CSV table of C-alpha atoms in Angstrom, one decimal:
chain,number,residue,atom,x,y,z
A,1,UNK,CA,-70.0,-5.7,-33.5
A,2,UNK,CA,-68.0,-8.3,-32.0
A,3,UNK,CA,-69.1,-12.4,-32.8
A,4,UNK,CA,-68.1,-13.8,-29.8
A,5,UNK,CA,-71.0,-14.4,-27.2
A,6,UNK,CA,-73.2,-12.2,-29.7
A,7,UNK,CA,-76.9,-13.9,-31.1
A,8,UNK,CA,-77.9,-12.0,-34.1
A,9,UNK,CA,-82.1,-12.7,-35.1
A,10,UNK,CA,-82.6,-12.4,-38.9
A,11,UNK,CA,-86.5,-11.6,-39.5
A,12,UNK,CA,-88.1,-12.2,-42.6
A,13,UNK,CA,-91.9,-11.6,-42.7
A,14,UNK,CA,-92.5,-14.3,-40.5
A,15,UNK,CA,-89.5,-16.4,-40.6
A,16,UNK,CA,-87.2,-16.3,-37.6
A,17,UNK,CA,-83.6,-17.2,-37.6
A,18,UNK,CA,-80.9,-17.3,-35.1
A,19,UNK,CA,-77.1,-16.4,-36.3
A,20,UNK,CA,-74.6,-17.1,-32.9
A,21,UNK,CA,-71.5,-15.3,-34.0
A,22,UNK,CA,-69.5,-17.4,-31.6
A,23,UNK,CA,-69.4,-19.7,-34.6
A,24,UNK,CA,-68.7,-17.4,-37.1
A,25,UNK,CA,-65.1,-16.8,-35.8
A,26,UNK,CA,-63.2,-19.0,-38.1
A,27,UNK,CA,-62.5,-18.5,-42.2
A,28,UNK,CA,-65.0,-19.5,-44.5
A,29,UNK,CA,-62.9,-22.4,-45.8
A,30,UNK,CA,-62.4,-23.4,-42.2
A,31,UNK,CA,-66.0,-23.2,-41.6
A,32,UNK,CA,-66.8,-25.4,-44.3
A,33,UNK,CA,-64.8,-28.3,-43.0
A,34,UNK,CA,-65.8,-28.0,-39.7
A,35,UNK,CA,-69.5,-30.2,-38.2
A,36,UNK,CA,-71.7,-27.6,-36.3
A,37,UNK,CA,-74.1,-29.9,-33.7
A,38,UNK,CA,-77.8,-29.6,-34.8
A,39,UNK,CA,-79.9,-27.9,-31.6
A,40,UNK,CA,-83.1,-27.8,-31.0
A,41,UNK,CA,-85.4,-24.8,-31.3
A,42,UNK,CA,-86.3,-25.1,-27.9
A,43,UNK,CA,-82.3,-25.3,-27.3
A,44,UNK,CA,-81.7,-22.4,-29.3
A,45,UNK,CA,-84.3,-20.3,-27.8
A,46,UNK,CA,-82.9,-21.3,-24.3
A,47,UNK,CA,-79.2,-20.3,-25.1
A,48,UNK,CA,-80.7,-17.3,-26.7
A,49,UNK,CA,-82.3,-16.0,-23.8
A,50,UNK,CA,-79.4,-16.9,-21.5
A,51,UNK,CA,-76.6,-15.0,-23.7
A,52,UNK,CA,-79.1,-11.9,-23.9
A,53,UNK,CA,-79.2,-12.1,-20.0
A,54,UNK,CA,-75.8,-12.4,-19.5
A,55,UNK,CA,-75.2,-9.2,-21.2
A,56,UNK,CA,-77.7,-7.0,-20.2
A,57,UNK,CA,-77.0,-7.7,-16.6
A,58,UNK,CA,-73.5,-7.5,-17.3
A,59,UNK,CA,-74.1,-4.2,-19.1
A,60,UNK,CA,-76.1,-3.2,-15.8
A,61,UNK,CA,-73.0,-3.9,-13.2
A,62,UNK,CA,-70.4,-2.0,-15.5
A,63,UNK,CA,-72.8,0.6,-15.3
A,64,UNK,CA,-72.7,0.1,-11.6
A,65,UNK,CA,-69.2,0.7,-11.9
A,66,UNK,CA,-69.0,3.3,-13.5
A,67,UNK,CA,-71.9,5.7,-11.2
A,68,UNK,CA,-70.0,4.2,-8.0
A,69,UNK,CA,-66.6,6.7,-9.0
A,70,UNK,CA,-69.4,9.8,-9.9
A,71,UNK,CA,-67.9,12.1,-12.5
A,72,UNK,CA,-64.6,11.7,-11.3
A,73,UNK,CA,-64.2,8.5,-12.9
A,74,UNK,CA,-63.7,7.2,-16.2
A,75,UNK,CA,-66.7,5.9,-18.8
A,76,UNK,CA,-66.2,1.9,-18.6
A,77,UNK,CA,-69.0,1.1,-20.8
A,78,UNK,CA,-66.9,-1.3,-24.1
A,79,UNK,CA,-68.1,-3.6,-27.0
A,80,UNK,CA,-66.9,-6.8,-25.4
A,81,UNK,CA,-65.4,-5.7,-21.9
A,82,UNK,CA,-67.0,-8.3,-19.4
A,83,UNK,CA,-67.2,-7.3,-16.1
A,84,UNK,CA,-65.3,-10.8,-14.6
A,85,UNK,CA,-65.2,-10.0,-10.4
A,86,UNK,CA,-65.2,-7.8,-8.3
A,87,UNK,CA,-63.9,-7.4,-3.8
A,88,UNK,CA,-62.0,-5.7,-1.2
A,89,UNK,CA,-58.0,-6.0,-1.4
A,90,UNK,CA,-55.7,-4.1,1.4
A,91,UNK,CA,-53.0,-2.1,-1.0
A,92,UNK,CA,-49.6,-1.0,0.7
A,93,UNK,CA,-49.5,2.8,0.6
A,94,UNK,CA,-46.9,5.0,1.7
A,95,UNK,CA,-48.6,5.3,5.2
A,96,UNK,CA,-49.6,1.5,5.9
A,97,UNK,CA,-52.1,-0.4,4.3
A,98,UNK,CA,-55.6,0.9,3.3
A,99,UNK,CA,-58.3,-1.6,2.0
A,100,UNK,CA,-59.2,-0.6,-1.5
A,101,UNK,CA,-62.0,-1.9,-4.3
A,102,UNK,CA,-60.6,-3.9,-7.3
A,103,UNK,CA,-63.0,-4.6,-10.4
A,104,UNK,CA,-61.5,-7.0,-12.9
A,105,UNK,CA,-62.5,-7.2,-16.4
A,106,UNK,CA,-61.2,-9.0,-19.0
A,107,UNK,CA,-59.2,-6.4,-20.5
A,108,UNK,CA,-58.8,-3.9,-17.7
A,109,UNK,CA,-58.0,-3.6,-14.0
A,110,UNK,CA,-59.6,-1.0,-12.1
A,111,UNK,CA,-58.9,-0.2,-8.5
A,112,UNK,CA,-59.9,2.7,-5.8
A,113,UNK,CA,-60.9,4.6,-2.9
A,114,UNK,CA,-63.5,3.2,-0.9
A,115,UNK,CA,-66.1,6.5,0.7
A,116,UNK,CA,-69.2,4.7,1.0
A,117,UNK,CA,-69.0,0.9,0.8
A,118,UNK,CA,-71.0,-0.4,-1.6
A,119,UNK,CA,-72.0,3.1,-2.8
A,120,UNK,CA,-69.1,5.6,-3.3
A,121,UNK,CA,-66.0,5.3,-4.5
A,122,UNK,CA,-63.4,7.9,-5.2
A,123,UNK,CA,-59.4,8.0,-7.2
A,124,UNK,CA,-60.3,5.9,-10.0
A,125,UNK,CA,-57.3,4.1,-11.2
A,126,UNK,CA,-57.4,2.1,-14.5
A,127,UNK,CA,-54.1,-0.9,-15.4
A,128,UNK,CA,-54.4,-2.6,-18.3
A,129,UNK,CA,-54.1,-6.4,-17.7
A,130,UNK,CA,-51.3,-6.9,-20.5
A,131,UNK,CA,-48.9,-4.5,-18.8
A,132,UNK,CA,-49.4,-6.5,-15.3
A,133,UNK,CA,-47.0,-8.5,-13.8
A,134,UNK,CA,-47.6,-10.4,-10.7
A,135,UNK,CA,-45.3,-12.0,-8.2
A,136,UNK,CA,-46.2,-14.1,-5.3
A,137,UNK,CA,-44.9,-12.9,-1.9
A,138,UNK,CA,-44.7,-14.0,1.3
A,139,UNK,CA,-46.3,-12.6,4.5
A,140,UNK,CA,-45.5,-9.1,6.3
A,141,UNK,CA,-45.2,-7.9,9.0
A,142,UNK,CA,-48.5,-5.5,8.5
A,143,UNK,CA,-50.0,-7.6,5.4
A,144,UNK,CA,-50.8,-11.6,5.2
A,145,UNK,CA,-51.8,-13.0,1.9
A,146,UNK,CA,-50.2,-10.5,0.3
A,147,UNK,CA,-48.3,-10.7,-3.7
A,148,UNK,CA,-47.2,-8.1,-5.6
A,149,UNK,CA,-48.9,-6.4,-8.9
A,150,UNK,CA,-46.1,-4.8,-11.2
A,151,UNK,CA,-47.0,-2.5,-13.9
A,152,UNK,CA,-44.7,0.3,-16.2
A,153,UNK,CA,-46.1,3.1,-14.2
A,154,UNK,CA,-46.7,1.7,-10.7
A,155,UNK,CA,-46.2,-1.4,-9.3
A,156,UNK,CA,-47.5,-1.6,-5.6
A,157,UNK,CA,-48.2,-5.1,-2.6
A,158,UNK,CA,-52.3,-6.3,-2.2
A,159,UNK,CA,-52.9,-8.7,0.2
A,160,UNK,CA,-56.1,-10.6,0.4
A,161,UNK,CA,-58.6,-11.8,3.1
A,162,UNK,CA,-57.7,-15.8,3.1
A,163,UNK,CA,-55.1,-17.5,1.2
A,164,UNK,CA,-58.1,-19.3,-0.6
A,165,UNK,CA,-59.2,-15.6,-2.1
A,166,UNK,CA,-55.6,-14.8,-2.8
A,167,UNK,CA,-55.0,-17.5,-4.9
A,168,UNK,CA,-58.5,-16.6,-7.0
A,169,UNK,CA,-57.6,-13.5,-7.4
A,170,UNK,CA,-53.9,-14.2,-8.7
A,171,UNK,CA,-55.8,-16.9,-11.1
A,172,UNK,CA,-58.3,-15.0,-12.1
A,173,UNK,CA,-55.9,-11.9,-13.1
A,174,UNK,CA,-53.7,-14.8,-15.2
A,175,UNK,CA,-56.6,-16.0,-16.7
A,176,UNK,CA,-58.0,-13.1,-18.1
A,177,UNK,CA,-54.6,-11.6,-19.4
A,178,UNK,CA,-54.1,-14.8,-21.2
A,179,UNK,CA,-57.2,-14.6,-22.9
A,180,UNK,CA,-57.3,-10.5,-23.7
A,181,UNK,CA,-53.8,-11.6,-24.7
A,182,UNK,CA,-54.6,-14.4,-27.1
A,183,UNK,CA,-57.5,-12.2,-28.5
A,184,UNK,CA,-55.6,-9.7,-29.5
A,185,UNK,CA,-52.4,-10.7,-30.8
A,186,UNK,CA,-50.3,-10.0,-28.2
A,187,UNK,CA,-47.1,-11.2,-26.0
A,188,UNK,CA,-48.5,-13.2,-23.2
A,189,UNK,CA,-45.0,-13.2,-21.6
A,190,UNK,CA,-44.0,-9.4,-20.2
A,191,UNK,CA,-41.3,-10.4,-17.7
A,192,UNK,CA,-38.7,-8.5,-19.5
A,193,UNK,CA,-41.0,-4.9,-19.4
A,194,UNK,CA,-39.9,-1.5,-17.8
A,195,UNK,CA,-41.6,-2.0,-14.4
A,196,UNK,CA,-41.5,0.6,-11.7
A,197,UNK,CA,-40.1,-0.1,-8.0
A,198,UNK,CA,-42.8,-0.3,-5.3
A,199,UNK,CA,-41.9,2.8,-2.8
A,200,UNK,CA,-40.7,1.8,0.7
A,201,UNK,CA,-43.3,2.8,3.5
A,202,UNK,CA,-42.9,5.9,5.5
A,203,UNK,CA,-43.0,4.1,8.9
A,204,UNK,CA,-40.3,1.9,7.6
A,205,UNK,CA,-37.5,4.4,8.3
A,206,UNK,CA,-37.1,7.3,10.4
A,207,UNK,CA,-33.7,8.5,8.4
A,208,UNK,CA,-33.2,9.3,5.2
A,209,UNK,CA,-31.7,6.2,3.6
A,210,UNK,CA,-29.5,8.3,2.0
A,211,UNK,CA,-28.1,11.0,4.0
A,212,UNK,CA,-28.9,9.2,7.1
A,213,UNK,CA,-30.2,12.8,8.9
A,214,UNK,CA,-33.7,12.4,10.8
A,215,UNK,CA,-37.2,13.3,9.4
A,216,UNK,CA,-38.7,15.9,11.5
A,217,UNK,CA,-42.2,18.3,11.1
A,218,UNK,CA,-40.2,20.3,9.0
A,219,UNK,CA,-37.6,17.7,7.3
A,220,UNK,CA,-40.2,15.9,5.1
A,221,UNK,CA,-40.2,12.1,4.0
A,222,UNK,CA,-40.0,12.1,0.0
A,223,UNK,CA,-40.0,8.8,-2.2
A,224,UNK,CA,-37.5,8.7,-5.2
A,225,UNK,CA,-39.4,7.2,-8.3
A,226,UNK,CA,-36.4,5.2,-9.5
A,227,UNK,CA,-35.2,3.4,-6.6
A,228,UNK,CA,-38.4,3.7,-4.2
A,229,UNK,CA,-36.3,5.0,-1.2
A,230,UNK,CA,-37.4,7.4,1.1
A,231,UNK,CA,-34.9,10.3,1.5
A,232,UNK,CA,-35.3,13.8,2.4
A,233,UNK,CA,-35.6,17.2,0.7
A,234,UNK,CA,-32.0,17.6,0.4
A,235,UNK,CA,-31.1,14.3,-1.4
A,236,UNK,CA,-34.1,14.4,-3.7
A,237,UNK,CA,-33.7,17.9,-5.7
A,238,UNK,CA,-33.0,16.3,-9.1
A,239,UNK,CA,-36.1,15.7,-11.7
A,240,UNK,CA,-35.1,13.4,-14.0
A,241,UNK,CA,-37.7,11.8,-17.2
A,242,UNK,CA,-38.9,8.3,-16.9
A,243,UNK,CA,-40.7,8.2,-19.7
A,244,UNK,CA,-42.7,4.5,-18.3
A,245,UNK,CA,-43.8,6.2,-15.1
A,246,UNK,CA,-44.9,10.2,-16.3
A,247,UNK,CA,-44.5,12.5,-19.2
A,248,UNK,CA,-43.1,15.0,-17.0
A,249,UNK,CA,-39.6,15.0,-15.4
A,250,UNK,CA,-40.0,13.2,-12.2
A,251,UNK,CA,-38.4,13.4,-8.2
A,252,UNK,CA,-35.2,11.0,-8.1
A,253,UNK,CA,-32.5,11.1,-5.2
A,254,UNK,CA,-29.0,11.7,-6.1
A,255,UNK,CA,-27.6,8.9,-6.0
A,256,UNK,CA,-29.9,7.7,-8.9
A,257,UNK,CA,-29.6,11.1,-11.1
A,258,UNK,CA,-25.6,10.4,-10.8
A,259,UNK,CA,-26.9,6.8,-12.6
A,260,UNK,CA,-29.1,8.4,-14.8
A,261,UNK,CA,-26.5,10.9,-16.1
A,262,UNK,CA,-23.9,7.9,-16.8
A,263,UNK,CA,-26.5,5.6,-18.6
A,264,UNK,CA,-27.3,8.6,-20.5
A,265,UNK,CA,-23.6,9.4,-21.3
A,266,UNK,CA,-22.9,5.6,-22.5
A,267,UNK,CA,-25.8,6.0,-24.5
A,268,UNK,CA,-24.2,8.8,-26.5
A,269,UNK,CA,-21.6,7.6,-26.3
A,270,UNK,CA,-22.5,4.2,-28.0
A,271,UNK,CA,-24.4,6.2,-30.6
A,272,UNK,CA,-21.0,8.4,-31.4
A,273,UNK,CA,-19.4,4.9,-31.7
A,274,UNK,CA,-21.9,3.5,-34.3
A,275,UNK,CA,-21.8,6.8,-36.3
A,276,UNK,CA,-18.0,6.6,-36.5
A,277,UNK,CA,-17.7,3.2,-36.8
A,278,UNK,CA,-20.7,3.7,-39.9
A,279,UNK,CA,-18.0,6.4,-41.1
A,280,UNK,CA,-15.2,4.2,-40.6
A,281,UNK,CA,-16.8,1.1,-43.0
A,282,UNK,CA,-18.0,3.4,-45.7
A,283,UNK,CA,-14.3,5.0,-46.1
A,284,UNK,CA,-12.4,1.5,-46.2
A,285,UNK,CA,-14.7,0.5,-48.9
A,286,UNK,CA,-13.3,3.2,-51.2
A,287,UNK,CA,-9.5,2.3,-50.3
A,288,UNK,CA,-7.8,0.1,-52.7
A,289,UNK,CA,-7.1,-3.6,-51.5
A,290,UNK,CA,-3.5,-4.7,-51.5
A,291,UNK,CA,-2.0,-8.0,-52.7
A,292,UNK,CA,0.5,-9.9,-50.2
A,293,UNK,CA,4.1,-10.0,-52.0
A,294,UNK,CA,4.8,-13.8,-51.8
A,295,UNK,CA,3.3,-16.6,-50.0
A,296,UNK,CA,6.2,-16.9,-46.9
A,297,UNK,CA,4.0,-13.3,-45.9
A,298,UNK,CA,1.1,-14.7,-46.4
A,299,UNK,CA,1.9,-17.5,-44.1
A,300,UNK,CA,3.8,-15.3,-41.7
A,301,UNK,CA,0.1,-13.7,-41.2
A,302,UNK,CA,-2.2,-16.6,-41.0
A,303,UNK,CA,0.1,-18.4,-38.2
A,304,UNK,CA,-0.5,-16.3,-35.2
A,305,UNK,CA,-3.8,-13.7,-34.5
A,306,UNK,CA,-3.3,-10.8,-32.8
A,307,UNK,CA,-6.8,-9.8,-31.0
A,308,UNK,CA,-8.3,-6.5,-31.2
A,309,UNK,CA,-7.6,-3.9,-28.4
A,310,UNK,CA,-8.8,-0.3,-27.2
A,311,UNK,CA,-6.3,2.0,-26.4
A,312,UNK,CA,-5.2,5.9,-26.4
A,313,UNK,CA,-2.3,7.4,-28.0
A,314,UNK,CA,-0.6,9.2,-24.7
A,315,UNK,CA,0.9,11.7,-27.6
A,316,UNK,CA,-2.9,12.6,-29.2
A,317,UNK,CA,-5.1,13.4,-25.8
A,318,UNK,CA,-8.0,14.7,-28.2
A,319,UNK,CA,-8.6,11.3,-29.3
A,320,UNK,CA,-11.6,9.1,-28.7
A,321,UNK,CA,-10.9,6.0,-27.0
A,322,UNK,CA,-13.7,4.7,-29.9
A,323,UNK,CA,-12.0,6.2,-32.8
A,324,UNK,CA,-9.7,3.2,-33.2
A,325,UNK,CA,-9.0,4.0,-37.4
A,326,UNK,CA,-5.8,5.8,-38.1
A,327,UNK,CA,-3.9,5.7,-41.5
A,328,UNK,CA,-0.8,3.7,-39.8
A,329,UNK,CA,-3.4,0.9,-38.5
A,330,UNK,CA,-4.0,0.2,-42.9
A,331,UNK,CA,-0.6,-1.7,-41.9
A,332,UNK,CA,-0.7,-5.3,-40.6
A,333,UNK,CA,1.0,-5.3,-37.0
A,334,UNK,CA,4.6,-6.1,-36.8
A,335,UNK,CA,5.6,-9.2,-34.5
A,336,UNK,CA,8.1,-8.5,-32.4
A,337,UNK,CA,10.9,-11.3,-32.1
């Protein structure tokens, strides 16, 4: 059971005592320092009856929440999970912008359909509010008021009624992933995540942006989930994994497969590198360390550096560029006069 915003009633035959866990939160020792104001009974039974309000009506519009998405929607019900606001935002789909129904709470933002206003809704769709990122934009073409919500798996443009509502909603989101933040140990700066590209409108092109060839009834508009393009069948054959957007192996064009295949190739590449150069340190531990001969060699070495290069032997093709350790390296270079 969670202390904050919680009144506990201890009953003892006829005794009746109040416990409010919202001052509970800190260490005994820090309890023990700290001066609690004396209330009132009247006080106590007002702020009692308030708290005990607040939750069972909040309890009762998360309930709302949860019968307005019918079976197809998740449960919401949450020790702690407070219901913060709710409204109408227009979200930028692939075919123009559709006005959808936002519920913030202070761990969670849920967004969907809208069948019956008020009523029904439908394609429940649950963020949480530490993996959002939001970025303030300026007006469209289609869409004024408008900023952008980024998240791992899908990052998409809302625009708002006024500028006034705008702003309260971009507060409001802030607000509330501070606080679930600072509740729960976690970063409250995720600028640096693994966010997904907002996908380009359909009526925004009438080409593929990659082939440039015309989309027709039977030459199809596809988006590509790494670059957010729209392209055609032909350019977008690849799959490739994104493990932040799905489990499954995903549509990308080609142009980002050829960048997915060479990431993943320096990747292994790096990891060869490490392994040999892992190799490399454990065998020059075993070698025997040898003593310069007088000190004119020893001050023959410290007076110029010779800085480290990559390079390939023209004579050995099989070697890796990476595998820089050969027996006749053991040798300090000769300088050349």
């Amino acid at each position: 059971i969670p202390k904050r915003n919680s009144v506990f009633s201890v009953e003892i035959g006829d005794f009746i005592t109040h416990i409010y866990g919202s001052k509970f939160e800190l260490r005994s020792s820090e309890r023990s320092a700290k001066k609690f104001k004396v209330k009132g009974t009247i006080d106590l039974g007002i702020h009692m009856a308030d708290n005990l309000d607040f939750m069972v009506k909040n309890r009762e519009r998360i309930q709302a929440v949860e019968s307005s998405f019918g079976r197809t929607g998740k449960i919401l019900q949450k020790a702690g999970r407070i219901l913060v606001g709710e409204g109408h935002l227009k979200k930028h789909c692939r075919r123009g912008p559709k006005l959808k129904v936002f519920f913030l709470f202070n761990d969670i933002l849920v967004y969907g359909s809208i069948m019956v206003p008020g009523r029904w809704n439908h394609k429940q769709k649950i963020i949480p509010l530490e993996d959002v990122l939001q970025e303030d934009m300026e007006d469209g073409m289609d869409m004024s008021n408008q900023w952008l919500i980024r998240t791992p798996c899908k990052s998409f443009y809302v625009s708002a009624a006024s500028p006034e509502e705008k702003r309260e909603w971009m507060r409001h989101i802030s607000q509330s992933k501070a606080l679930h933040a600072q509740h729960n140990g976690l970063p409250a700066d995720n600028t640096v995540g693994n966010f997904a590209t907002p996908w380009i409108p359909d009526v925004a092109s009438a080409i593929c942006m990659r082939c440039s060839k015309r989309f027709t009834v039977t030459n199809r508009r596809h988006h590509c989930r790494r670059c957010g393009y729209i392209v055609c069948k032909a350019c977008s054959k690849s799959r490739a994994l994104l493990p932040n957007i799905s489990s499954r192996p995903v549509r990308v064009c080609r142009n980002c497969m050829s960048t997915e295949k060479q990431e993943t190739n320096q990747k292994r590449m790096m990891g060869k590198y490490r392994k040999m150069k892992k190799n490399s340190v454990e065998d020059t531990r075993t070698q025997p360390e040898y003593e310069t001969s007088s000190d004119e060699e020893l001050g023959d070495q410290n007076s110029y550096h010779v800085s480290t290069k990559w390079f390939k032997d023209n004579e050995d093709e099989d070697l890796s560029p990476y595998c820089y350790f050969k027996p006749e390296h053991m040798n300090p270079p000769v300088r050349q006069t």
